[in-house]
PDB file of C-alpha atoms and ligand atoms in Angstrom:
ATOM      1  CA  MET A   1     -78.786 -53.344  62.394  1.00 88.00           C
ATOM      2  CA  PRO A   2     -78.806 -55.906  65.246  1.00 94.00           C
ATOM      3  CA  ASN A   3     -81.264 -58.806  65.176  1.00 96.00           C
ATOM      4  CA  SER A   4     -83.342 -57.444  68.040  1.00 95.00           C
ATOM      5  CA  GLU A   5     -84.012 -54.232  66.111  1.00 96.00           C
ATOM      6  CA  LYS A   6     -84.958 -56.073  62.945  1.00 97.00           C
ATOM      7  CA  GLN A   7     -87.328 -58.236  64.981  1.00 97.00           C
ATOM      8  CA  ALA A   8     -88.967 -55.194  66.568  1.00 97.00           C
ATOM      9  CA  GLU A   9     -89.376 -53.617  63.136  1.00 97.00           C
ATOM     10  CA  GLU A  10     -90.965 -56.740  61.726  1.00 97.00           C
ATOM     11  CA  ILE A  11     -93.416 -56.853  64.621  1.00 98.00           C
ATOM     12  CA  LEU A  12     -94.436 -53.244  63.980  1.00 97.00           C
ATOM     13  CA  ALA A  13     -94.952 -53.891  60.281  1.00 97.00           C
ATOM     14  CA  LEU A  14     -97.012 -57.051  60.848  1.00 98.00           C
ATOM     15  CA  GLU A  15     -99.058 -55.348  63.538  1.00 97.00           C
ATOM     16  CA  SER A  16    -100.032 -52.578  61.135  1.00 97.00           C
ATOM     17  CA  ILE A  17    -100.908 -55.013  58.345  1.00 97.00           C
ATOM     18  CA  PHE A  18    -102.850 -57.560  60.405  1.00 97.00           C
ATOM     19  CA  ASP A  19    -104.298 -55.257  63.042  1.00 96.00           C
ATOM     20  CA  HIS A  20    -106.682 -57.221  65.311  1.00 96.00           C
ATOM     21  CA  LYS A  21    -105.586 -60.502  63.691  1.00 97.00           C
ATOM     22  CA  PHE A  22    -102.155 -59.930  65.235  1.00 98.00           C
ATOM     23  CA  HIS A  23    -101.649 -60.903  68.889  1.00 98.00           C
ATOM     24  CA  LEU A  24     -98.386 -60.091  70.585  1.00 97.00           C
ATOM     25  CA  PHE A  25     -97.625 -62.475  73.474  1.00 97.00           C
ATOM     26  CA  ASN A  26     -94.244 -60.925  74.299  1.00 94.00           C
ATOM     27  CA  GLU A  27     -91.365 -59.379  72.339  1.00 91.00           C
ATOM     28  CA  HIS A  28     -90.271 -62.798  71.059  1.00 95.00           C
ATOM     29  CA  GLN A  29     -93.585 -64.471  70.427  1.00 97.00           C
ATOM     30  CA  TYR A  30     -96.803 -63.626  68.616  1.00 98.00           C
ATOM     31  CA  GLU A  31     -99.724 -65.124  66.746  1.00 98.00           C
ATOM     32  CA  ILE A  32    -101.194 -64.108  63.405  1.00 98.00           C
ATOM     33  CA  LEU A  33    -104.671 -65.285  62.370  1.00 98.00           C
ATOM     34  CA  ILE A  34    -104.465 -65.833  58.639  1.00 97.00           C
ATOM     35  CA  GLU A  35    -107.680 -65.474  56.633  1.00 95.00           C
ATOM     36  CA  PHE A  36    -107.918 -67.070  53.216  1.00 93.00           C
ATOM     37  CA  ASP A  37    -109.231 -64.921  50.367  1.00 90.00           C
ATOM     38  CA  LEU A  38    -112.052 -67.007  48.958  1.00 92.00           C
ATOM     39  CA  PRO A  39    -113.647 -66.560  45.535  1.00 90.00           C
ATOM     40  CA  THR A  40    -117.414 -65.906  45.606  1.00 89.00           C
ATOM     41  CA  THR A  41    -118.209 -69.416  44.398  1.00 89.00           C
ATOM     42  CA  PHE A  42    -116.034 -71.218  46.896  1.00 94.00           C
ATOM     43  CA  THR A  43    -117.113 -74.790  47.700  1.00 95.00           C
ATOM     44  CA  ILE A  44    -116.103 -77.281  50.331  1.00 95.00           C
ATOM     45  CA  ARG A  45    -116.454 -81.002  49.653  1.00 94.00           C
ATOM     46  CA  PHE A  46    -116.723 -84.100  51.744  1.00 94.00           C
ATOM     47  CA  ASN A  47    -117.225 -87.356  49.810  1.00 91.00           C
ATOM     48  CA  ASP A  48    -120.215 -86.585  47.575  1.00 91.00           C
ATOM     49  CA  LYS A  49    -121.466 -83.651  49.674  1.00 94.00           C
ATOM     50  CA  ILE A  50    -120.824 -80.111  48.475  1.00 94.00           C
ATOM     51  CA  SER A  51    -121.500 -76.812  50.207  1.00 94.00           C
ATOM     52  CA  LEU A  52    -121.058 -73.276  48.927  1.00 94.00           C
ATOM     53  CA  ILE A  53    -119.491 -71.052  51.576  1.00 94.00           C
ATOM     54  CA  GLN A  54    -118.037 -67.555  51.900  1.00 93.00           C
ATOM     55  CA  TYR A  55    -116.011 -67.786  55.088  1.00 95.00           C
ATOM     56  CA  LEU A  56    -113.401 -70.127  56.479  1.00 95.00           C
ATOM     57  CA  PRO A  57    -112.070 -69.820  60.027  1.00 96.00           C
ATOM     58  CA  PRO A  58    -108.544 -68.370  60.204  1.00 96.00           C
ATOM     59  CA  LEU A  59    -105.421 -70.476  60.376  1.00 97.00           C
ATOM     60  CA  SER A  60    -103.177 -69.629  63.317  1.00 97.00           C
ATOM     61  CA  LEU A  61     -99.449 -69.044  62.833  1.00 98.00           C
ATOM     62  CA  ILE A  62     -97.370 -68.643  65.982  1.00 98.00           C
ATOM     63  CA  ILE A  63     -93.889 -67.218  65.561  1.00 98.00           C
ATOM     64  CA  ASN A  64     -91.050 -67.610  68.035  1.00 97.00           C
ATOM     65  CA  TYR A  65     -88.012 -65.373  67.646  1.00 98.00           C
ATOM     66  CA  HIS A  66     -84.535 -66.443  68.768  1.00 97.00           C
ATOM     67  CA  ASP A  67     -81.177 -64.670  68.816  1.00 96.00           C
ATOM     68  CA  GLU A  68     -80.035 -65.936  65.403  1.00 97.00           C
ATOM     69  CA  TYR A  69     -83.018 -64.446  63.504  1.00 97.00           C
ATOM     70  CA  PRO A  70     -82.765 -62.944  60.978  1.00 97.00           C
ATOM     71  CA  SER A  71     -78.949 -62.915  60.682  1.00 97.00           C
ATOM     72  CA  ASP A  72     -78.538 -66.704  60.364  1.00 96.00           C
ATOM     73  CA  GLU A  73     -81.697 -68.757  60.843  1.00 96.00           C
ATOM     74  CA  PRO A  74     -85.438 -68.356  60.240  1.00 97.00           C
ATOM     75  CA  PRO A  75     -87.622 -68.125  63.372  1.00 98.00           C
ATOM     76  CA  SER A  76     -89.370 -71.196  64.757  1.00 97.00           C
ATOM     77  CA  PHE A  77     -93.132 -71.524  64.288  1.00 98.00           C
ATOM     78  CA  ILE A  78     -96.311 -73.469  65.035  1.00 97.00           C
ATOM     79  CA  LEU A  79     -99.266 -73.895  62.668  1.00 97.00           C
ATOM     80  CA  SER A  80    -102.716 -74.609  64.002  1.00 97.00           C
ATOM     81  CA  CYS A  81    -105.809 -75.258  61.890  1.00 96.00           C
ATOM     82  CA  PHE A  82    -108.609 -77.676  62.735  1.00 95.00           C
ATOM     83  CA  TYR A  83    -109.848 -78.134  59.172  1.00 95.00           C
ATOM     84  CA  PHE A  84    -106.520 -79.155  57.687  1.00 94.00           C
ATOM     85  CA  SER A  85    -105.803 -82.841  57.980  1.00 91.00           C
ATOM     86  CA  LYS A  86    -102.818 -83.643  60.170  1.00 90.00           C
ATOM     87  CA  ILE A  87    -100.866 -84.758  57.141  1.00 90.00           C
ATOM     88  CA  ASP A  88    -101.626 -81.566  55.171  1.00 91.00           C
ATOM     89  CA  LEU A  89    -100.584 -79.440  58.105  1.00 94.00           C
ATOM     90  CA  ILE A  90     -97.293 -81.349  58.355  1.00 93.00           C
ATOM     91  CA  LYS A  91     -96.761 -80.833  54.619  1.00 93.00           C
ATOM     92  CA  LEU A  92     -97.372 -77.126  55.056  1.00 95.00           C
ATOM     93  CA  CYS A  93     -94.702 -77.003  57.791  1.00 96.00           C
ATOM     94  CA  GLN A  94     -92.301 -78.684  55.382  1.00 95.00           C
ATOM     95  CA  LYS A  95     -93.173 -76.165  52.669  1.00 96.00           C
ATOM     96  CA  ILE A  96     -92.216 -73.350  55.035  1.00 97.00           C
ATOM     97  CA  ASP A  97     -88.959 -75.193  55.820  1.00 96.00           C
ATOM     98  CA  GLU A  98     -88.214 -75.306  52.098  1.00 95.00           C
ATOM     99  CA  PHE A  99     -88.758 -71.573  51.679  1.00 94.00           C
ATOM    100  CA  SER A 100     -85.459 -70.064  50.612  1.00 93.00           C
ATOM    101  CA  PHE A 101     -84.515 -68.009  53.615  1.00 95.00           C
ATOM    102  CA  ILE A 102     -82.103 -65.155  52.932  1.00 96.00           C
ATOM    103  CA  PRO A 103     -79.784 -64.537  55.929  1.00 96.00           C
ATOM    104  CA  GLY A 104     -80.266 -61.030  57.241  1.00 96.00           C
ATOM    105  CA  GLU A 105     -83.780 -60.579  55.844  1.00 96.00           C
ATOM    106  CA  VAL A 106     -87.045 -60.999  57.752  1.00 97.00           C
ATOM    107  CA  CYS A 107     -89.363 -63.623  56.276  1.00 97.00           C
ATOM    108  CA  VAL A 108     -92.657 -63.879  58.178  1.00 98.00           C
ATOM    109  CA  TYR A 109     -94.739 -61.884  55.690  1.00 97.00           C
ATOM    110  CA  ASP A 110     -93.444 -64.066  52.832  1.00 97.00           C
ATOM    111  CA  TRP A 111     -94.390 -67.147  54.836  1.00 98.00           C
ATOM    112  CA  ILE A 112     -97.921 -65.823  55.180  1.00 98.00           C
ATOM    113  CA  VAL A 113     -98.161 -65.310  51.421  1.00 97.00           C
ATOM    114  CA  LEU A 114     -96.994 -68.899  51.010  1.00 96.00           C
ATOM    115  CA  ILE A 115     -99.615 -70.187  53.493  1.00 97.00           C
ATOM    116  CA  LYS A 116    -102.396 -68.238  51.791  1.00 95.00           C
ATOM    117  CA  GLN A 117    -101.650 -70.039  48.541  1.00 94.00           C
ATOM    118  CA  GLU A 118    -102.752 -73.288  50.185  1.00 92.00           C
ATOM    119  CA  ILE A 119    -106.440 -72.465  49.670  1.00 92.00           C
ATOM    120  CA  THR A 120    -107.420 -70.655  46.496  1.00 86.00           C
ATOM    121  CA  ASN A 121    -109.886 -72.994  44.806  1.00 87.00           C
ATOM    122  CA  ASP A 122    -112.439 -75.342  46.326  1.00 88.00           C
ATOM    123  CA  PHE A 123    -111.463 -77.214  49.448  1.00 91.00           C
ATOM    124  CA  ILE A 124    -111.756 -80.946  50.001  1.00 91.00           C
ATOM    125  CA  ILE A 125    -112.106 -82.546  53.420  1.00 91.00           C
ATOM    126  CA  GLY A 126    -110.073 -85.657  52.759  1.00 85.00           C
ATOM    127  CA  THR A 127    -110.931 -89.163  53.956  1.00 79.00           C
ATOM    128  CA  ASP A 128    -108.261 -91.263  52.296  1.00 77.00           C
ATOM    129  CA  PHE A 129    -105.010 -90.297  53.901  1.00 76.00           C
ATOM    130  CA  ILE A 130    -102.685 -92.359  56.027  1.00 76.00           C
ATOM    131  CA  GLU A 131    -101.306 -90.762  59.122  1.00 72.00           C
ATOM    132  CA  GLN A 132     -97.560 -90.655  59.073  1.00 71.00           C
ATOM    133  CA  GLU A 133     -94.897 -89.295  61.349  1.00 77.00           C
ATOM    134  CA  ASN A 134     -95.849 -86.522  63.706  1.00 86.00           C
ATOM    135  CA  ASP A 135     -94.559 -82.951  63.674  1.00 92.00           C
ATOM    136  CA  PRO A 136     -94.919 -81.018  66.938  1.00 93.00           C
ATOM    137  CA  ARG A 137     -95.276 -77.791  64.928  1.00 95.00           C
ATOM    138  CA  ALA A 138     -98.504 -79.022  63.282  1.00 93.00           C
ATOM    139  CA  LEU A 139    -101.313 -78.544  65.823  1.00 92.00           C
ATOM    140  CA  ASN A 140    -104.982 -79.545  65.698  1.00 91.00           C
ATOM    141  CA  GLY A 141    -105.020 -81.117  62.249  1.00 90.00           C
ATOM    142  CA  TYR A 142    -107.982 -83.484  61.961  1.00 90.00           C
ATOM    143  CA  ILE A 143    -107.793 -87.260  61.770  1.00 88.00           C
ATOM    144  CA  VAL A 144    -109.791 -89.355  59.284  1.00 87.00           C
ATOM    145  CA  GLU A 145    -112.524 -90.329  61.770  1.00 88.00           C
ATOM    146  CA  ASN A 146    -113.410 -86.677  62.365  1.00 91.00           C
ATOM    147  CA  ALA A 147    -113.627 -85.617  58.726  1.00 92.00           C
ATOM    148  CA  GLU A 148    -117.428 -85.453  58.573  1.00 93.00           C
ATOM    149  CA  LYS A 149    -117.607 -83.440  61.792  1.00 94.00           C
ATOM    150  CA  ILE A 150    -115.098 -80.963  60.361  1.00 95.00           C
ATOM    151  CA  PHE A 151    -117.247 -80.541  57.242  1.00 95.00           C
ATOM    152  CA  GLN A 152    -120.281 -79.773  59.436  1.00 95.00           C
ATOM    153  CA  ASN A 153    -118.248 -77.375  61.580  1.00 96.00           C
ATOM    154  CA  LEU A 154    -117.206 -75.396  58.526  1.00 96.00           C
ATOM    155  CA  ILE A 155    -120.807 -75.102  57.326  1.00 95.00           C
ATOM    156  CA  GLU A 156    -121.913 -73.898  60.778  1.00 95.00           C
ATOM    157  CA  TYR A 157    -119.057 -71.423  61.053  1.00 96.00           C
ATOM    158  CA  ASN A 158    -119.973 -69.970  57.653  1.00 94.00           C
ATOM    159  CA  GLN A 159    -123.643 -69.754  58.688  1.00 91.00           C
ATOM    160  CA  ARG A 160    -122.727 -67.826  61.838  1.00 92.00           C
ATOM    161  CA  ARG A 161    -120.587 -65.357  59.895  1.00 93.00           C
ATOM    162  CA  GLU A 162    -123.334 -64.839  57.306  1.00 90.00           C
ATOM    163  CA  ASP A 163    -125.905 -64.306  60.077  1.00 89.00           C
ATOM    164  CA  ASP A 164    -123.643 -61.762  61.783  1.00 91.00           C
ATOM    165  CA  LEU A 165    -123.259 -59.847  58.548  1.00 92.00           C
ATOM    166  CA  PHE A 166    -127.008 -60.026  57.818  1.00 92.00           C
ATOM    167  CA  ARG A 167    -127.845 -58.549  61.220  1.00 91.00           C
ATOM    168  CA  THR A 168    -125.553 -55.553  60.805  1.00 94.00           C
ATOM    169  CA  GLN A 169    -126.828 -54.615  57.342  1.00 95.00           C
ATOM    170  CA  LEU A 170    -130.033 -52.919  56.212  1.00 96.00           C
ATOM    171  CA  GLN A 171    -132.526 -55.314  54.646  1.00 96.00           C
ATOM    172  CA  THR A 172    -135.685 -54.884  52.577  1.00 96.00           C
ATOM    173  CA  CYS A 173    -138.800 -56.780  53.637  1.00 96.00           C
ATOM    174  CA  SER A 174    -140.089 -58.402  50.443  1.00 94.00           C
ATOM    175  CA  ILE A 175    -143.729 -58.051  51.548  1.00 95.00           C
ATOM    176  CA  CYS A 176    -143.983 -54.364  52.554  1.00 96.00           C
ATOM    177  CA  THR A 177    -140.661 -53.211  50.984  1.00 96.00           C
ATOM    178  CA  ASP A 178    -139.740 -51.346  54.180  1.00 96.00           C
ATOM    179  CA  ILE A 179    -136.008 -51.015  54.764  1.00 96.00           C
ATOM    180  CA  ILE A 180    -135.083 -52.130  58.270  1.00 94.00           C
ATOM    181  CA  PRO A 181    -131.945 -53.274  60.137  1.00 94.00           C
ATOM    182  CA  GLY A 182    -131.265 -56.984  59.721  1.00 94.00           C
ATOM    183  CA  ILE A 183    -131.404 -57.461  63.466  1.00 92.00           C
ATOM    184  CA  ASP A 184    -135.125 -56.553  63.400  1.00 91.00           C
ATOM    185  CA  CYS A 185    -135.964 -59.063  60.663  1.00 93.00           C
ATOM    186  CA  ILE A 186    -137.089 -62.617  61.180  1.00 94.00           C
ATOM    187  CA  ARG A 187    -134.951 -64.779  58.948  1.00 92.00           C
ATOM    188  CA  LEU A 188    -136.356 -68.252  58.366  1.00 93.00           C
ATOM    189  CA  HIS A 189    -133.948 -70.998  59.273  1.00 87.00           C
ATOM    190  CA  ARG A 190    -135.003 -73.494  56.613  1.00 89.00           C
ATOM    191  CA  CYS A 191    -134.831 -71.269  53.508  1.00 91.00           C
ATOM    192  CA  GLY A 192    -133.093 -68.038  54.535  1.00 89.00           C
ATOM    193  CA  HIS A 193    -136.005 -65.814  53.368  1.00 95.00           C
ATOM    194  CA  PHE A 194    -136.680 -62.934  55.739  1.00 95.00           C
ATOM    195  CA  TYR A 195    -139.470 -60.504  56.609  1.00 96.00           C
ATOM    196  CA  CYS A 196    -140.198 -57.724  59.042  1.00 95.00           C
ATOM    197  CA  ARG A 197    -141.954 -58.957  62.154  1.00 93.00           C
ATOM    198  CA  SER A 198    -145.247 -57.202  61.477  1.00 93.00           C
ATOM    199  CA  CYS A 199    -145.606 -58.648  57.965  1.00 96.00           C
ATOM    200  CA  LEU A 200    -144.806 -62.149  59.177  1.00 96.00           C
ATOM    201  CA  ASN A 201    -147.195 -61.650  62.081  1.00 95.00           C
ATOM    202  CA  ASN A 202    -150.070 -60.685  59.728  1.00 95.00           C
ATOM    203  CA  TYR A 203    -149.287 -63.530  57.385  1.00 96.00           C
ATOM    204  CA  ILE A 204    -149.293 -66.135  60.156  1.00 95.00           C
ATOM    205  CA  ARG A 205    -152.582 -64.883  61.631  1.00 94.00           C
ATOM    206  CA  ILE A 206    -154.335 -64.997  58.270  1.00 94.00           C
ATOM    207  CA  THR A 207    -152.891 -68.397  57.440  1.00 94.00           C
ATOM    208  CA  LEU A 208    -153.948 -69.842  60.795  1.00 92.00           C
ATOM    209  CA  GLU A 209    -157.448 -68.402  60.300  1.00 91.00           C
ATOM    210  CA  ASN A 210    -157.565 -70.243  56.993  1.00 91.00           C
ATOM    211  CA  GLY A 211    -156.972 -73.476  58.873  1.00 89.00           C
ATOM    212  CA  LYS A 212    -153.370 -73.994  57.844  1.00 89.00           C
ATOM    213  CA  PHE A 213    -150.816 -75.016  60.431  1.00 86.00           C
ATOM    214  CA  GLY A 214    -147.927 -77.429  60.924  1.00 86.00           C
ATOM    215  CA  GLU A 215    -146.206 -78.214  57.646  1.00 86.00           C
ATOM    216  CA  ASN A 216    -148.884 -76.228  55.780  1.00 89.00           C
ATOM    217  CA  LEU A 217    -147.825 -73.014  57.432  1.00 92.00           C
ATOM    218  CA  HIS A 218    -144.931 -72.294  55.145  1.00 93.00           C
ATOM    219  CA  CYS A 219    -142.738 -69.381  54.082  1.00 96.00           C
ATOM    220  CA  PRO A 220    -144.750 -66.581  52.380  1.00 95.00           C
ATOM    221  CA  GLU A 221    -142.333 -66.426  49.451  1.00 94.00           C
ATOM    222  CA  ASN A 222    -143.918 -67.647  46.184  1.00 89.00           C
ATOM    223  CA  GLN A 223    -142.907 -71.223  45.386  1.00 90.00           C
ATOM    224  CA  CYS A 224    -141.127 -71.627  48.720  1.00 92.00           C
ATOM    225  CA  ARG A 225    -142.726 -74.551  50.546  1.00 90.00           C
ATOM    226  CA  GLN A 226    -140.479 -74.569  53.595  1.00 93.00           C
ATOM    227  CA  ALA A 227    -142.525 -74.822  56.784  1.00 92.00           C
ATOM    228  CA  LEU A 228    -141.970 -72.265  59.538  1.00 93.00           C
ATOM    229  CA  LEU A 229    -140.361 -73.573  62.694  1.00 92.00           C
ATOM    230  CA  PRO A 230    -142.443 -73.286  65.900  1.00 92.00           C
ATOM    231  CA  THR A 231    -139.824 -70.888  67.325  1.00 91.00           C
ATOM    232  CA  GLU A 232    -140.242 -68.613  64.301  1.00 93.00           C
ATOM    233  CA  VAL A 233    -144.018 -68.632  64.662  1.00 94.00           C
ATOM    234  CA  LYS A 234    -143.659 -67.751  68.347  1.00 93.00           C
ATOM    235  CA  GLN A 235    -141.183 -64.957  67.636  1.00 93.00           C
ATOM    236  CA  ALA A 236    -143.388 -63.459  64.905  1.00 94.00           C
ATOM    237  CA  ILE A 237    -146.777 -63.483  66.634  1.00 91.00           C
ATOM    238  CA  GLN A 238    -145.681 -62.714  70.206  1.00 91.00           C
ATOM    239  CA  ASN A 239    -149.087 -63.755  71.450  1.00 89.00           C
ATOM    240  CA  ASP A 240    -149.282 -66.687  73.866  1.00 89.00           C
ATOM    241  CA  GLU A 241    -152.908 -67.507  73.215  1.00 90.00           C
ATOM    242  CA  LEU A 242    -152.520 -67.646  69.465  1.00 90.00           C
ATOM    243  CA  TYR A 243    -149.290 -69.571  69.742  1.00 92.00           C
ATOM    244  CA  GLU A 244    -150.906 -72.177  71.992  1.00 92.00           C
ATOM    245  CA  ARG A 245    -153.647 -72.621  69.433  1.00 90.00           C
ATOM    246  CA  TYR A 246    -151.072 -73.121  66.705  1.00 90.00           C
ATOM    247  CA  GLU A 247    -149.205 -75.648  68.842  1.00 90.00           C
ATOM    248  CA  ARG A 248    -152.363 -77.562  69.744  1.00 89.00           C
ATOM    249  CA  LEU A 249    -153.525 -77.763  66.125  1.00 86.00           C
ATOM    250  CA  THR A 250    -150.095 -78.792  64.902  1.00 86.00           C
ATOM    251  CA  LEU A 251    -149.702 -81.467  67.553  1.00 84.00           C
ATOM    252  CA  GLN A 252    -153.212 -82.819  67.042  1.00 79.00           C
ATOM    253  CA  HIS A 253    -152.757 -82.913  63.307  1.00 75.00           C
ATOM    254  CA  GLY A 254    -149.430 -84.674  63.736  1.00 73.00           C
ATOM    255  CA  LEU A 255    -151.083 -87.345  65.892  1.00 64.00           C
ATOM    256  CA  GLU A 256    -154.032 -87.808  63.518  1.00 63.00           C
ATOM    257  CA  SER A 257    -151.717 -88.443  60.640  1.00 61.00           C
ATOM    258  CA  MET A 258    -150.132 -91.290  62.592  1.00 56.00           C
ATOM    259  CA  GLU A 259    -152.566 -94.086  61.781  1.00 53.00           C
ATOM    260  CA  ASP A 260    -151.731 -96.329  64.732  1.00 55.00           C
ATOM    261  CA  ILE A 261    -153.014 -93.864  67.272  1.00 49.00           C
ATOM    262  CA  VAL A 262    -156.594 -94.289  68.469  1.00 51.00           C
ATOM    263  CA  TRP A 263    -158.188 -91.217  70.013  1.00 50.00           C
ATOM    264  CA  CYS A 264    -159.347 -91.625  73.572  1.00 55.00           C
ATOM    265  CA  PRO A 265    -163.179 -91.329  73.467  1.00 50.00           C
ATOM    266  CA  ARG A 266    -163.391 -89.297  76.701  1.00 49.00           C
TER     267      ARG A 266
HETATM  268 ZN1   ZN B   1    -142.667 -56.087  55.982  1.00 68.92          ZN
HETATM  269 ZN1   ZN B   2    -138.674 -69.293  52.011  1.00 68.92          ZN
END
């Protein structure tokens, strides 16, 4: 079978395995977005900070076919991943170079298996590496100065994915036990507890009537002392007059608790 046919066959196979994670640019070039299979207790670390996450952004592998693949040489490739350090991405390129290529046999799927083995346990955002030689095939690896930003980016990415999933699933309001679509719930930013709008609305009205506002207007969950954000209060009550009252009380209270401020007697 000529090389061109073997290449076309490999493209078909990869397309069916990776589906919408496979992007064909032309008959010689394509990209595969590789997702890592994370265990449920997967953690990322940066210095002494630890965060439990479920999702990592995909790593991008771009493959370039040439006339000698697969009869003589492996294809050329580019790896791109913003949360791998530059040095780790270069090492990963070298690992692919060391893969024992068998002339005549396609190898891209085996490369992907090899790449996936890079992240199986927890993941550390490194801060103590020295940048060495460059490799034009290693794109977007982070440099030491950006390590903390990368850690934050990964936490935010995970949060977005979790939010997306939450919105598409049915959820149970823990106050009224109604089952409603996640998209109709109000999920509190600070603690992640969620309620249907009408329960949260009732709760806020009663709490405000009892003279609690600002930091004292907290999540209804027992033991949870996380204060509601003003945007959450607004979203739940959908009543301008009541919201203005809440805002006024909260602001006034905030000012009173600052001892340096003297109230204008007028
Ligand atoms: Zn409810
Ligand atoms: Zn809560």
